[in-house]
Coordinates of C-alpha atoms and ligand atoms in Angstrom, one line a residue:
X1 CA 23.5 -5.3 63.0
X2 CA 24.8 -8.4 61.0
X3 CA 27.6 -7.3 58.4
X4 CA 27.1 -8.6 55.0
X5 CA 30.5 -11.5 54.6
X6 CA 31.7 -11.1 50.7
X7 CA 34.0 -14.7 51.1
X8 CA 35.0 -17.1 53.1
X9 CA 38.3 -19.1 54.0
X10 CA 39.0 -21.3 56.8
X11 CA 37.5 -19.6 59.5
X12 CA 37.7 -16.2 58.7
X13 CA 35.7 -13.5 56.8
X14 CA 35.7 -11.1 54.4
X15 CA 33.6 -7.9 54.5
X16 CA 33.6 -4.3 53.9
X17 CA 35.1 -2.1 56.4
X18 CA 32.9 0.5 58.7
X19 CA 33.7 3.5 59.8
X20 CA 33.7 2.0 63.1
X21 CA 36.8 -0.3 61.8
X22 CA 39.2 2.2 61.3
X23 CA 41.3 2.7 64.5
X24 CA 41.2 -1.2 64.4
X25 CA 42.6 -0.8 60.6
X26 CA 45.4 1.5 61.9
X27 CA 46.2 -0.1 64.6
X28 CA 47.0 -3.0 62.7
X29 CA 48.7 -0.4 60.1
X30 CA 51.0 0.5 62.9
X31 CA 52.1 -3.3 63.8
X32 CA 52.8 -4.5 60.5
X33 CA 54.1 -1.9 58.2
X34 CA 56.4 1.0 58.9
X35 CA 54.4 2.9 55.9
X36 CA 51.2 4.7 58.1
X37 CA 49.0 7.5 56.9
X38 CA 47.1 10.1 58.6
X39 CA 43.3 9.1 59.9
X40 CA 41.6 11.1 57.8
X41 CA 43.2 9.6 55.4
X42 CA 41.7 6.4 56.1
X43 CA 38.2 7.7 56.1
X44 CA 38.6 9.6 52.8
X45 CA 39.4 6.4 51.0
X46 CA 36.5 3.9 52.8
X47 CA 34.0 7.2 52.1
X48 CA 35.4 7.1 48.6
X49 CA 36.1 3.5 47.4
X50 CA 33.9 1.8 50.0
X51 CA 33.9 -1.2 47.5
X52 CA 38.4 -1.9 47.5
X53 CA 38.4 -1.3 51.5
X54 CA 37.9 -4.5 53.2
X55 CA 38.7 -6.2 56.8
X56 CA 38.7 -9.6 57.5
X57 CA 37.3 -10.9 60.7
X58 CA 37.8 -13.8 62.7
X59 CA 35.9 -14.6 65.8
X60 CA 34.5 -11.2 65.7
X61 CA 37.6 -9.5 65.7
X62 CA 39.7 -7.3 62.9
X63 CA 42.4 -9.5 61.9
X64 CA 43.2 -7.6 58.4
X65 CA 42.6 -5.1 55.9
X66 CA 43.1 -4.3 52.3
X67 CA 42.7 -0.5 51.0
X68 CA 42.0 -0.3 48.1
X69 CA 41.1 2.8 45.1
X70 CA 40.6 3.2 41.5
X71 CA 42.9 6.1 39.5
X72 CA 43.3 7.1 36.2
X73 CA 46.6 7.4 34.7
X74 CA 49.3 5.9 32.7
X75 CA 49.2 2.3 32.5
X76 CA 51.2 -0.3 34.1
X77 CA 50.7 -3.4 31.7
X78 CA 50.5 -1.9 28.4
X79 CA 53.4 -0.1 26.5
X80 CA 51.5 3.1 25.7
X81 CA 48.1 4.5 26.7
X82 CA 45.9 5.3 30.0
X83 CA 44.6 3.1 31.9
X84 CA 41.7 3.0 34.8
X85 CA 43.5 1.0 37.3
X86 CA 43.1 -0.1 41.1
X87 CA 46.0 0.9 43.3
X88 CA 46.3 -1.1 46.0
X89 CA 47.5 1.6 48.8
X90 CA 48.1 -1.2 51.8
X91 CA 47.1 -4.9 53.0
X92 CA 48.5 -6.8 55.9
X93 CA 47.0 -9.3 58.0
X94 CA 48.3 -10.0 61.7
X95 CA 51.5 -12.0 61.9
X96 CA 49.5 -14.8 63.9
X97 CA 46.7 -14.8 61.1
X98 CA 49.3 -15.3 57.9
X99 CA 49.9 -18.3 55.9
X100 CA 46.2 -19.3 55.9
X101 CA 44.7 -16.9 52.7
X102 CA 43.7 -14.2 54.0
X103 CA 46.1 -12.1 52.4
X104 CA 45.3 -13.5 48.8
X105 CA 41.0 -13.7 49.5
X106 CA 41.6 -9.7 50.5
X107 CA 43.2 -8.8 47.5
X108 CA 41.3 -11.0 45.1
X109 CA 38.2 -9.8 46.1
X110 CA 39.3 -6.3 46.3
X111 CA 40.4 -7.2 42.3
X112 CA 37.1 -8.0 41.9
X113 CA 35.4 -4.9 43.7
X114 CA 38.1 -2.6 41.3
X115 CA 37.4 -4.4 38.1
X116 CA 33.5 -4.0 39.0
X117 CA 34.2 -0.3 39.2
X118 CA 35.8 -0.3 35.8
X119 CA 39.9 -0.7 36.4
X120 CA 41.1 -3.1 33.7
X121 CA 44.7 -3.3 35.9
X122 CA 45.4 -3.6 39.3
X123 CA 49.3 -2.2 40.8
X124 CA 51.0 -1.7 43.9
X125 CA 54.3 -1.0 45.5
X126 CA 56.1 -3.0 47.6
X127 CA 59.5 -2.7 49.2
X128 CA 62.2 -5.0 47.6
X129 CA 62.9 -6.6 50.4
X130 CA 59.7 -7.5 51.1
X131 CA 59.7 -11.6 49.7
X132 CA 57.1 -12.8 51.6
X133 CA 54.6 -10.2 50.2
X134 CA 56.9 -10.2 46.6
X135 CA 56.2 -13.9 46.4
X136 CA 52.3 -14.0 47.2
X137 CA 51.9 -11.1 44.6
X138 CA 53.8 -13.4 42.4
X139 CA 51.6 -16.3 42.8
X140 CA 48.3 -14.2 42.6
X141 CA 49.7 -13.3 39.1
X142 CA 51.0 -9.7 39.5
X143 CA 53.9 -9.1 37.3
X144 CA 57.1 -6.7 38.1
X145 CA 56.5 -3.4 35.9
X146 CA 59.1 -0.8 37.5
X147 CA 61.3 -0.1 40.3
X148 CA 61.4 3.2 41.9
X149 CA 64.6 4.2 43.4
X150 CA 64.6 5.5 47.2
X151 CA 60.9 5.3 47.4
X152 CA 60.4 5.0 51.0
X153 CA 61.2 7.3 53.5
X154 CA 64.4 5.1 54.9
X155 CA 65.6 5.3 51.1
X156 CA 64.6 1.6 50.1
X157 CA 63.5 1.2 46.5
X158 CA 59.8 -0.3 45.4
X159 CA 59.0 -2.5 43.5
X160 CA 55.9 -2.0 41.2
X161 CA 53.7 -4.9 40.5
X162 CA 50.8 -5.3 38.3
X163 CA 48.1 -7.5 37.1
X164 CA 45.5 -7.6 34.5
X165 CA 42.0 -7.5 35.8
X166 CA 39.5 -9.6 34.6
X167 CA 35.5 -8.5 33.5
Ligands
COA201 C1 51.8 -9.9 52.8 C2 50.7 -10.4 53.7 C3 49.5 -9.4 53.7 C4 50.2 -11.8 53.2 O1 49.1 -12.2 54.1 P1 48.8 -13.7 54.3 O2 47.4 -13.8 54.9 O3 49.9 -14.4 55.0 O4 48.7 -14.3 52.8 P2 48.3 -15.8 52.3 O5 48.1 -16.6 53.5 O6 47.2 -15.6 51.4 O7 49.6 -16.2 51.5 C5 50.8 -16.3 52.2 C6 51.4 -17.7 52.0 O8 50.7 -18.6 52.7 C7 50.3 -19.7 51.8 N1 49.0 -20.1 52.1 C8 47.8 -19.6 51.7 N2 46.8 -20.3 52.2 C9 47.3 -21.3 53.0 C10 46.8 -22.3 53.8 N3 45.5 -22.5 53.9 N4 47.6 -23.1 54.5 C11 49.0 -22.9 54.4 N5 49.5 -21.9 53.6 C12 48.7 -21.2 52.9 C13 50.3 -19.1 50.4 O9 50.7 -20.1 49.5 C14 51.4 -18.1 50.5 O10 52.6 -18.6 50.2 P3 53.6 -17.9 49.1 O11 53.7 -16.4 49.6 O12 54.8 -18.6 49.1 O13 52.8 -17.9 47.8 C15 51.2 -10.6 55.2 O14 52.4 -11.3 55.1 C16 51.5 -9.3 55.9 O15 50.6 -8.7 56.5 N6 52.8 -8.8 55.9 C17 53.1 -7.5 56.6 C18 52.5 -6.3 55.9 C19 53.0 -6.2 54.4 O16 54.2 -6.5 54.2 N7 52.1 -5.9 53.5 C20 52.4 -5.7 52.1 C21 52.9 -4.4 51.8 S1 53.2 -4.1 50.1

């Protein structure tokens, strides 16, 4: 069956991930990031936030993913108060695939999918070494909010990033 294509850039497409996407999703997980999650962890996010969990495809293959869900919780933008805001739990795209948009089309239509599911905010982590990913969060508009001190499991700090969703 044809899958429905949310957007477009260059030659590659953006749609919602299947179930059948997954081990491609984690095996891309496992080349690019040193951060990987259990599977079921995988499916319980694309069962619940089917909307935030997109691949993008080119030539009928997975060349990346963004994961996306919506939370509740103290927010990341304003000084005081709660906020419903999308957490973007991982993106990469395949080392051969980057410098082309994919990255930024992933996560702007994920923005999009969150804001549509009510988050006003959208944050992440990302490692502070990480300036290719720091800089293209930059340029999307995400601002730094925090920094969390030993973070990840090899002791490197995160930072957290943020941006204001628009309706
Ligand atoms: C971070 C990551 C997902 C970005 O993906 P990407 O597809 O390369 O992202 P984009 O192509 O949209 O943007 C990357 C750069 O290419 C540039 N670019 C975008 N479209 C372009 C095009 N058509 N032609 C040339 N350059 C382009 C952008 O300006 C951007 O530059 P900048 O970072 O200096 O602003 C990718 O580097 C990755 O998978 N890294 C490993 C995993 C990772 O670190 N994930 C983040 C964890 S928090």
């Amino acid at each position: 069956m044809q899958k429905a294509v949310v957007a477009r850039v260059g030659g590659y497409e953006i749609r919602h991930c299947d179930r059948d996407d997954i081990p491609t999703v984690i095996g891309i997980n496992g080349e690019t990031l040193p951060e990987h999650y259990s599977d079921y962890f995988y499916y319980d996010i694309l069962a619940e936030f089917p909307e935030s969990f997109l691949v993008a495809e080119a030539d009928g293959a997975v060349v990346g993913y963004v994961m996306g869900r919506v939370e509740y919780g103290f927010s990341h933008l304003k000084k005081l108060g709660l906020a419903r805001k999308g957490h973007i739990v991982s993106v990469a795209v395949k080392e051969q695939h980057r410098g082309k948009g994919v990255g930024s089309l992933l996560l702007k239509t994920a923005h999009e999918a969150m804001a549509a599911r009510g988050g006003t905010e959208c944050y992440l982590e990302v490692r502070v070494s990480n300036v290719q990913a720091i800089n293209l969060y930059q340029r999307l508009g995400y601002k730094t909010s925090g920094r969390l001190e030993g973070y990840y499991k090899d002791g490197e700090a995160a930072l957290v990033m943020a941006i204001q969703l628009e309706r």
